[in-house]
XYZ file of C-alpha atoms in Angstrom:
555
model
C -16.773 22.807 3.560
C -19.702 20.677 2.350
C -21.702 18.919 5.034
C -21.205 15.143 5.015
C -24.195 13.481 3.359
C -26.499 11.382 5.497
C -25.824 7.622 5.457
C -27.823 5.770 2.834
C -30.487 3.089 3.115
C -30.670 1.304 -0.247
C -33.609 -0.782 -1.436
C -33.696 -2.907 -4.588
C -36.806 -4.639 -5.977
C -37.823 -5.232 -9.609
C -41.528 -4.960 -8.695
C -42.355 -1.224 -9.026
C -45.252 -1.372 -6.569
C -43.206 -3.098 -3.867
C -40.229 -0.812 -4.549
C -42.349 2.316 -4.112
C -43.978 0.940 -0.989
C -40.779 0.076 0.859
C -39.139 3.339 -0.192
C -42.203 5.326 0.967
C -42.345 3.585 4.339
C -38.616 4.022 4.949
C -38.636 7.696 3.933
C -41.600 8.389 6.210
C -39.740 7.061 9.273
C -36.054 7.671 8.500
C -35.913 10.308 5.770
C -34.731 13.049 8.140
C -31.619 11.082 9.156
C -30.894 8.767 6.218
C -30.882 9.127 2.447
C -33.247 6.575 0.889
C -31.867 5.218 -2.403
C -34.145 3.084 -4.611
C -33.085 0.741 -7.444
C -35.075 -1.616 -9.677
C -32.342 -4.187 -10.410
C -29.233 -5.687 -8.849
C -27.003 -4.095 -11.474
C -28.581 -0.686 -10.910
C -28.205 -1.025 -7.155
C -24.516 -1.979 -7.469
C -23.905 1.038 -9.687
C -25.516 3.270 -7.056
C -23.342 1.701 -4.356
C -20.203 2.314 -6.411
C -21.096 6.000 -6.755
C -21.704 6.278 -3.014
C -18.358 4.581 -2.356
C -16.494 6.940 -4.672
C -17.992 9.927 -2.869
C -16.665 8.600 0.435
C -20.157 8.267 1.924
C -21.672 5.495 4.034
C -24.395 2.873 3.618
C -26.179 1.753 6.756
C -28.716 -0.743 5.453
C -29.388 -2.826 2.323
C -32.838 -4.296 1.590
C -32.964 -6.611 -1.423
C -35.775 -8.652 -2.935
C -34.854 -12.313 -3.404
C -36.675 -13.018 -6.686
C -35.151 -10.633 -9.257
C -34.139 -11.562 -12.824
C -30.458 -11.653 -13.880
C -29.231 -11.121 -10.312
C -31.219 -12.335 -7.328
C -31.097 -10.761 -3.893
C -28.489 -13.156 -2.497
C -26.158 -12.523 -5.428
C -26.616 -8.763 -5.057
C -25.903 -8.801 -1.325
C -22.792 -10.922 -1.878
C -21.427 -8.329 -4.300
C -22.540 -5.440 -2.100
C -20.519 -6.876 0.809
C -17.324 -6.133 -1.127
C -18.252 -2.440 -1.245
C -19.841 -1.964 2.188
C -19.015 -4.948 4.407
C -20.449 -3.345 7.557
C -23.830 -2.390 6.085
C -26.680 -4.372 7.609
C -28.402 -6.728 5.153
C -32.108 -7.621 4.820
C -33.608 -10.054 2.284
C -37.207 -9.403 1.209
C -39.030 -12.684 0.591
C -42.421 -14.178 -0.073
C -43.583 -17.055 2.086
C -42.527 -19.550 -0.575
C -38.945 -18.270 -0.379
C -38.390 -18.906 3.329
C -35.946 -21.769 2.724
C -33.895 -19.606 0.388
C -33.810 -16.872 3.005
C -32.515 -19.274 5.629
C -29.802 -20.409 3.219
C -28.879 -16.750 2.632
C -28.104 -16.323 6.311
C -25.265 -18.786 5.807
C -24.190 -17.622 2.322
C -24.067 -13.841 2.817
C -24.594 -13.491 6.566
C -27.993 -11.830 6.135
C -29.037 -10.012 9.313
C -32.757 -10.522 8.783
C -35.269 -11.771 6.226
C -38.464 -9.806 5.915
C -41.667 -11.452 4.708
C -43.876 -9.560 2.270
C -46.255 -7.890 2.901
C -45.062 -6.165 6.084
C -48.226 -4.207 6.901
C -48.596 -2.554 9.262
C -45.017 -1.179 9.117
C -45.179 0.050 12.720
C -45.325 -3.582 13.821
C -43.560 -5.561 11.091
C -41.016 -3.207 9.495
C -39.874 -0.375 11.736
C -38.880 -2.434 14.827
C -36.627 -4.601 12.630
C -35.048 -1.652 10.836
C -34.636 0.246 14.121
C -32.648 -2.596 15.680
C -30.448 -3.012 12.594
C -29.688 0.713 12.400
C -28.875 0.741 16.121
C -26.423 -2.105 15.538
C -24.871 -0.296 12.558
C -24.445 2.929 14.504
C -22.687 0.991 17.246
C -20.026 -0.039 14.710
C -20.248 2.398 11.779
C -18.005 2.090 8.790
C -15.402 4.836 8.760
C -15.902 7.386 5.970
C -13.529 6.746 3.114
C -10.228 8.487 3.751
C -9.367 10.665 0.806
C -5.692 10.049 0.362
C -4.401 12.240 -2.462
C -1.312 11.476 -4.513
C 0.335 14.167 -6.626
C 2.880 12.979 -9.169
C 3.993 12.611 -12.767
C 2.482 10.010 -15.074
C 5.915 8.699 -16.035
C 7.515 8.963 -12.589
C 8.631 5.551 -11.270
C 8.406 6.688 -7.584
C 4.888 8.023 -8.239
C 3.873 4.693 -9.759
C 5.364 2.834 -6.800
C 3.215 4.811 -4.343
C 0.047 4.341 -6.396
C 0.742 0.643 -6.856
C 1.317 0.154 -3.121
C -1.957 1.890 -2.223
C -3.921 -0.002 -4.874
C -2.580 -3.412 -3.856
C -3.412 -2.677 -0.214
C -6.945 -1.590 -1.234
C -6.447 1.944 0.095
C -8.684 4.416 -1.809
C -6.802 7.404 -3.172
C -7.155 10.274 -5.603
C -4.499 10.674 -8.313
C -3.551 14.211 -9.359
C -1.049 15.116 -12.041
C 1.663 17.538 -10.955
C 1.315 19.640 -14.118
C -2.423 20.222 -13.756
C -3.926 23.158 -11.789
C -5.089 21.299 -8.697
C -1.852 19.332 -8.447
C 0.176 22.523 -8.783
C -1.901 24.220 -6.074
C -1.304 21.332 -3.650
C 2.436 21.301 -4.367
C 2.592 25.040 -3.795
C 0.653 24.776 -0.528
C 3.117 22.131 0.661
C 6.063 24.309 -0.317
C 7.200 21.864 -3.003
C 7.884 21.919 -6.720
C 7.082 19.435 -9.471
C 10.546 17.947 -8.965
C 9.637 16.791 -5.444
C 6.919 14.298 -6.363
C 5.338 12.099 -5.312
C 3.472 14.086 -2.697
C 0.997 12.138 -0.569
C -1.655 14.006 1.415
C -3.359 11.872 4.055
C -6.909 12.350 5.299
C -5.666 13.963 8.513
C -3.732 16.649 6.618
C -0.274 15.079 6.852
C 2.008 15.775 3.870
C 4.481 13.059 2.892
C 7.144 13.735 0.285
C 8.374 10.666 -1.597
C 7.487 8.415 1.376
C 8.856 4.932 1.871
C 6.322 2.107 1.850
C 6.732 1.679 5.613
C 6.093 5.382 6.234
C 3.144 5.365 3.860
C 1.641 2.284 5.530
C 1.633 3.914 8.959
C -0.099 7.070 7.726
C -2.862 5.322 5.759
C -3.899 3.089 8.628
C -2.095 -0.184 7.846
C -0.656 -2.131 10.771
C 3.117 -2.508 10.865
C 3.866 -3.345 14.521
C 2.994 -6.687 16.176
C 0.913 -6.671 19.339
C 2.771 -9.598 20.918
C 6.325 -10.875 21.177
C 5.338 -14.531 20.900
C 2.737 -16.285 18.749
C 1.565 -19.803 18.117
C 1.926 -19.256 14.374
C 3.736 -16.778 12.140
C 2.759 -16.826 8.461
C 5.261 -15.166 6.127
C 3.613 -13.937 2.934
C -0.006 -12.861 2.409
C -0.811 -14.436 -0.946
C -3.547 -17.089 -1.236
C -1.496 -19.708 0.668
C -0.629 -17.302 3.473
C -4.169 -15.990 3.752
C -5.477 -19.563 3.818
C -3.089 -20.458 6.635
C -3.991 -17.310 8.582
C -7.745 -17.916 8.284
C -7.539 -21.542 9.368
C -4.924 -20.924 12.046
C -6.804 -18.054 13.683
C -10.198 -19.751 13.333
C -8.846 -22.795 15.180
C -7.605 -20.791 18.140
C -3.926 -20.291 17.281
C -2.477 -16.869 18.049
C -1.636 -15.997 14.463
C 0.226 -13.143 12.819
C 0.465 -12.715 9.043
C 3.545 -10.850 7.824
C 3.696 -9.262 4.353
C 6.438 -7.159 2.810
C 4.281 -5.314 0.262
C 0.566 -6.093 0.037
C -1.949 -8.867 0.546
C -2.920 -11.044 -2.371
C 0.437 -11.745 -3.999
C 0.328 -12.276 -7.755
C -3.257 -13.538 -7.516
C -4.275 -10.222 -5.949
C -3.238 -8.458 -9.163
C -5.440 -10.640 -11.387
C -8.266 -8.728 -13.037
C -10.452 -11.853 -13.171
C -9.995 -15.381 -11.814
C -12.600 -17.566 -13.505
C -11.680 -21.104 -12.467
C -11.757 -20.685 -8.678
C -14.286 -22.926 -6.952
C -17.507 -21.226 -5.918
C -17.324 -18.215 -8.263
C -19.062 -19.277 -11.496
C -18.972 -15.711 -12.836
C -15.359 -15.181 -11.833
C -13.884 -12.952 -9.152
C -11.183 -10.331 -9.296
C -7.984 -10.917 -7.389
C -8.636 -7.773 -5.367
C -12.112 -8.962 -4.326
C -10.874 -12.411 -3.354
C -7.962 -10.911 -1.441
C -10.130 -8.421 0.416
C -12.619 -11.095 1.467
C -9.843 -13.383 2.700
C -8.137 -10.517 4.548
C -11.377 -9.508 6.277
C -12.043 -13.136 7.152
C -8.603 -13.564 8.729
C -8.994 -10.352 10.740
C -12.486 -11.378 11.891
C -11.053 -14.578 13.358
C -8.429 -12.568 15.247
C -5.328 -12.866 13.065
C -2.984 -9.883 12.983
C -1.830 -8.566 9.602
C 1.470 -6.684 9.388
C 2.535 -4.913 6.206
C 5.896 -3.538 5.027
C 7.770 -6.002 7.213
C 10.694 -7.587 5.381
C 11.772 -10.960 6.720
C 15.557 -11.326 6.518
C 16.269 -14.416 8.598
C 14.847 -17.503 10.274
C 16.394 -19.221 13.284
C 15.631 -22.219 15.483
C 16.016 -22.257 19.242
C 14.647 -25.392 20.870
C 10.898 -25.377 20.271
C 10.934 -21.675 19.344
C 11.209 -20.340 15.810
C 12.561 -16.795 15.490
C 11.797 -14.565 12.501
C 14.143 -11.600 12.018
C 13.147 -8.417 10.181
C 15.180 -5.902 8.245
C 14.793 -3.244 10.940
C 16.427 -5.489 13.544
C 13.233 -6.540 15.338
C 12.077 -10.130 15.740
C 8.960 -12.240 16.279
C 9.028 -15.626 18.002
C 6.543 -18.453 17.508
C 5.981 -22.148 17.985
C 5.517 -22.671 14.228
C 6.047 -20.865 10.931
C 4.392 -21.143 7.518
C 6.515 -19.939 4.609
C 4.147 -18.630 1.935
C 6.258 -15.958 0.267
C 5.241 -17.027 -3.226
C 7.167 -16.113 -6.344
C 7.990 -12.971 -8.305
C 8.114 -12.388 -12.041
C 11.557 -12.631 -13.573
C 13.065 -9.485 -15.022
C 13.167 -9.271 -18.798
C 16.795 -8.949 -19.822
C 16.972 -6.515 -22.734
C 18.690 -3.131 -23.212
C 16.635 -0.141 -22.066
C 14.115 -2.011 -19.935
C 15.695 -1.425 -16.515
C 15.872 2.328 -17.071
C 12.204 2.484 -18.069
C 10.760 0.256 -15.309
C 7.850 2.109 -13.738
C 7.822 4.521 -16.694
C 6.014 2.414 -19.242
C 7.628 -0.942 -18.410
C 5.841 -2.860 -15.655
C 6.128 -6.310 -14.091
C 2.728 -7.813 -13.383
C -0.647 -6.381 -14.287
C -0.201 -2.867 -12.780
C -3.973 -2.430 -12.911
C -3.677 1.207 -11.833
C -2.374 1.979 -15.320
C -5.242 0.421 -17.300
C -7.366 3.588 -17.688
C -4.298 5.494 -18.913
C -3.924 3.008 -21.794
C -7.142 4.175 -23.422
C -7.001 4.007 -27.241
C -3.324 3.019 -27.243
C -1.395 -0.137 -28.138
C -0.384 -2.312 -25.179
C 2.222 -5.089 -25.325
C 2.241 -8.060 -22.948
C 5.127 -10.529 -22.694
C 4.208 -13.991 -21.430
C 1.946 -16.903 -22.233
C 0.644 -18.115 -18.856
C -2.736 -17.414 -17.243
C -1.604 -14.209 -15.577
C -0.660 -12.738 -18.951
C -3.954 -13.859 -20.480
C -6.023 -12.373 -17.653
C -4.156 -9.084 -18.009
C -4.711 -9.065 -21.773
C -8.472 -9.469 -21.381
C -8.514 -6.701 -18.770
C -6.437 -4.206 -20.765
C -8.452 -4.933 -23.922
C -11.347 -3.046 -22.311
C -9.286 0.139 -22.461
C -6.583 -0.204 -25.106
C -6.952 0.101 -28.861
C -5.052 -3.167 -29.327
C -3.377 -5.609 -26.944
C -0.461 -7.612 -28.326
C 0.537 -10.835 -26.525
C 4.152 -11.683 -27.328
C 5.176 -15.330 -26.891
C 8.310 -17.202 -27.902
C 6.484 -20.416 -28.808
C 4.023 -21.339 -31.521
C 0.795 -20.805 -29.551
C -0.726 -20.487 -26.081
C -1.919 -24.063 -25.656
C 1.148 -25.293 -23.781
C 1.018 -22.642 -21.075
C -2.503 -21.200 -20.736
C -5.851 -22.634 -19.569
C -8.293 -23.524 -22.316
C -11.087 -21.261 -21.038
C -8.746 -18.268 -21.155
C -7.539 -19.052 -24.673
C -11.175 -19.151 -25.794
C -11.802 -15.761 -24.190
C -8.779 -14.251 -25.907
C -9.879 -15.618 -29.272
C -13.274 -13.969 -28.811
C -11.823 -10.489 -28.147
C -11.235 -8.716 -31.454
C -8.566 -6.291 -30.247
C -6.248 -8.928 -28.719
C -3.494 -10.060 -31.096
C -1.270 -13.043 -30.284
C 2.207 -12.774 -31.821
C 4.016 -16.148 -31.773
C 7.779 -16.536 -32.145
C 8.359 -12.985 -30.893
C 10.821 -11.665 -28.315
C 11.699 -8.186 -27.036
C 15.312 -7.298 -27.771
C 15.376 -3.644 -26.656
C 13.304 -0.694 -25.488
C 13.724 3.016 -26.077
C 12.270 6.328 -25.034
C 13.058 9.761 -23.629
C 11.837 9.764 -20.037
C 9.343 6.982 -20.659
C 8.811 4.011 -22.960
C 8.211 5.056 -26.568
C 9.197 2.047 -28.671
C 10.136 -1.638 -28.602
C 12.363 -3.627 -30.888
C 10.956 -7.096 -31.528
C 12.614 -10.077 -33.186
C 11.557 -13.391 -34.666
C 14.110 -15.855 -33.182
C 13.690 -18.238 -36.129
C 14.556 -15.841 -38.938
C 16.231 -13.043 -37.011
C 13.818 -10.544 -38.591
C 13.586 -7.353 -36.527
C 10.810 -4.761 -36.363
C 10.262 -1.622 -34.282
C 6.840 -0.789 -32.804
C 5.682 2.411 -31.143
C 4.137 1.965 -27.691
C 4.181 3.464 -24.216
C 3.049 0.297 -22.424
C 4.829 -2.999 -21.797
C 3.688 -5.479 -19.135
C 5.924 -8.459 -18.387
C 4.730 -11.845 -17.074
C 7.630 -14.252 -17.529
C 8.662 -17.134 -15.304
C 8.712 -17.240 -11.557
C 11.484 -16.912 -8.992
C 10.812 -17.987 -5.392
C 11.251 -15.328 -2.733
C 13.559 -17.411 -0.590
C 17.010 -15.796 -0.801
C 16.521 -14.395 2.710
C 16.378 -17.930 4.151
C 20.055 -18.668 3.367
C 20.738 -22.147 4.767
C 17.947 -22.141 7.365
C 15.927 -24.661 5.331
C 16.841 -26.895 2.393
C 15.910 -25.640 -1.077
C 16.212 -27.069 -4.557
C 18.590 -25.692 -7.195
C 15.997 -23.068 -8.226
C 15.459 -21.883 -4.660
C 12.081 -23.515 -3.963
C 11.633 -24.925 -0.443
C 11.889 -28.709 -0.184
C 9.301 -30.393 2.038
C 8.139 -33.801 3.245
C 9.242 -36.819 1.196
C 11.464 -34.637 -1.014
C 13.742 -34.169 1.994
C 14.485 -37.873 2.326
C 17.602 -39.248 0.668
C 17.360 -43.024 0.304
C 15.171 -43.074 3.386
C 17.552 -40.921 5.430
C 16.175 -37.789 7.090
C 17.708 -34.380 6.282
C 20.928 -33.296 8.060
C 20.263 -31.773 11.466
C 16.804 -33.330 11.792
C 16.308 -34.134 15.493
C 12.801 -35.574 15.713
C 12.075 -39.360 15.800
C 9.816 -39.151 12.731
C 10.014 -38.175 9.082
C 9.089 -34.599 8.088
C 5.373 -34.069 7.556
C 4.169 -33.567 3.986
C 4.527 -29.743 3.943
C 7.238 -29.530 6.599
C 10.655 -28.143 5.725
C 14.033 -29.362 6.961
C 13.558 -27.219 10.085
C 10.926 -28.912 12.278
C 7.893 -26.713 12.843
C 8.521 -24.667 9.704
C 6.126 -25.453 6.848
C 5.925 -24.251 3.237
C 2.709 -23.689 1.291
C 1.830 -22.446 -2.163
C 4.106 -21.434 -5.007
C 7.221 -21.164 -2.836
C 7.180 -24.940 -2.227
C 9.102 -27.194 -4.606
C 6.884 -29.026 -7.121
C 3.699 -27.268 -5.978
C 0.749 -26.778 -8.322
C 0.757 -23.126 -9.352
C -2.953 -22.433 -8.888
C -4.872 -20.259 -6.417
C -7.057 -23.133 -5.187
C -4.117 -25.422 -4.453
C -2.287 -22.609 -2.642
C -5.280 -21.980 -0.380
C -5.585 -25.724 0.228
C -1.923 -26.053 1.175
C -2.270 -23.135 3.591
C -5.136 -24.936 5.311
C -3.301 -28.267 5.257
C -0.233 -26.688 6.826
C -2.326 -25.604 9.817
C -3.628 -29.168 10.252
C -0.050 -30.462 10.292
C 0.985 -27.712 12.717
C -1.616 -28.972 15.191
C -0.030 -32.430 14.983
C 3.404 -30.871 15.434
C 2.339 -28.850 18.492
C 0.564 -31.792 20.129
C 3.803 -33.785 20.025
C 5.894 -31.079 21.661
């Protein structure tokens, strides 16, 4: 077995003389225990970090010059945090940049700023680096667990496993069952190609066609609550739920965040969100989700995955959440942030081919497999547009199928402009899918113009569906009032000619985000008449916590 590579110390500076000097000084002192990696630009340094990440190795320390063209040191460190959040961070500055360095402590939590020049290094460099490396060793980042998944490309259960791991940001290696290495692993596990998916965990455990709950336990996700009673239970870990968890935990509430599948919700699947405040260059849904998840955990919130909520009950000042396995969690207050799911496309052949060429949502794990092929996307909202731009980087052509005349009624202007600038994205108006066909996987679609009835058949192995939204509220039954579409009614919408909702026992009207059950709040897409945007969902999650404080103070 190969010896694990030494942890890396990475330096980035566009000044060759400074870059050589810092690399030389670091190698002289730490070269026997650490691998010194040198880059001359932020982009080059990020590429090096990605390679280190893919190899499952560690980075102990990052030293970045502040004044670099295209990407300054603060911007580089902010991006590097997504790859190695526990690496210690140093900003190299000139005296004139001291104010910027102080700002960086707040922006990217820089551990130290180092003034140039640092001669002699024995006095001005090594003591600082020594202390930072000591701190890193006290809490080292775990080496990347190499989870391996063996399966068939067109196997729906194999896709389900890969999708679950990807959405939960668990690194894994994908191996096809009909290739030599995949066959060797199946044989070693005593299985055949019919038994996929096979999941091999980093500790040598073999899982055959595991459930999501079983998979979660073996890849290190938390599924069991630490307590029986909490101040706040948040149901759903999309932007609204993550916002509520961050603000609840940061303000001292014992908070647990419960998610059935994976953090991020629909926003977590977005390849690029470009209109979210504070990210002028855009941010992927996965990056935004991971940052919010880490932030919630840092403030002390618990995050439970693969826990399906099946009921909500009220008992005095206690709210009881029931799970599908028969267990319960009790709390003073609840935030419902279960979001929405894409509606199924009702056409012959689609159900049978779901997970085998037909996918709901972006299914970003499949993008590399679409190389040089035609991809079809159904839907005209932002999520469909973001997916189209993402898949256009891989596919030969991306076809957006919409029933209306154009995208202007349903998609943001900035996204329409992007789509118009990408040569291999084709928008097909007045087009609907009427059937799908294929032997074992999607091979063709039948499309129709609803105006003329004209029908045409296209060959493709890839269909991604982004149509409509259905709230995930069926499990609530009659616990809280919902509108005719199933969205949770809150605040003023609960009042009927000034009368409070049936069963309301408090001597006040429901708060703005409060449901018909006192102490139970709704935030984000699941709430009736909410604005379907990431920023508003996060804001409602934070607002719900503010209202919960008012609710608890009155109890």
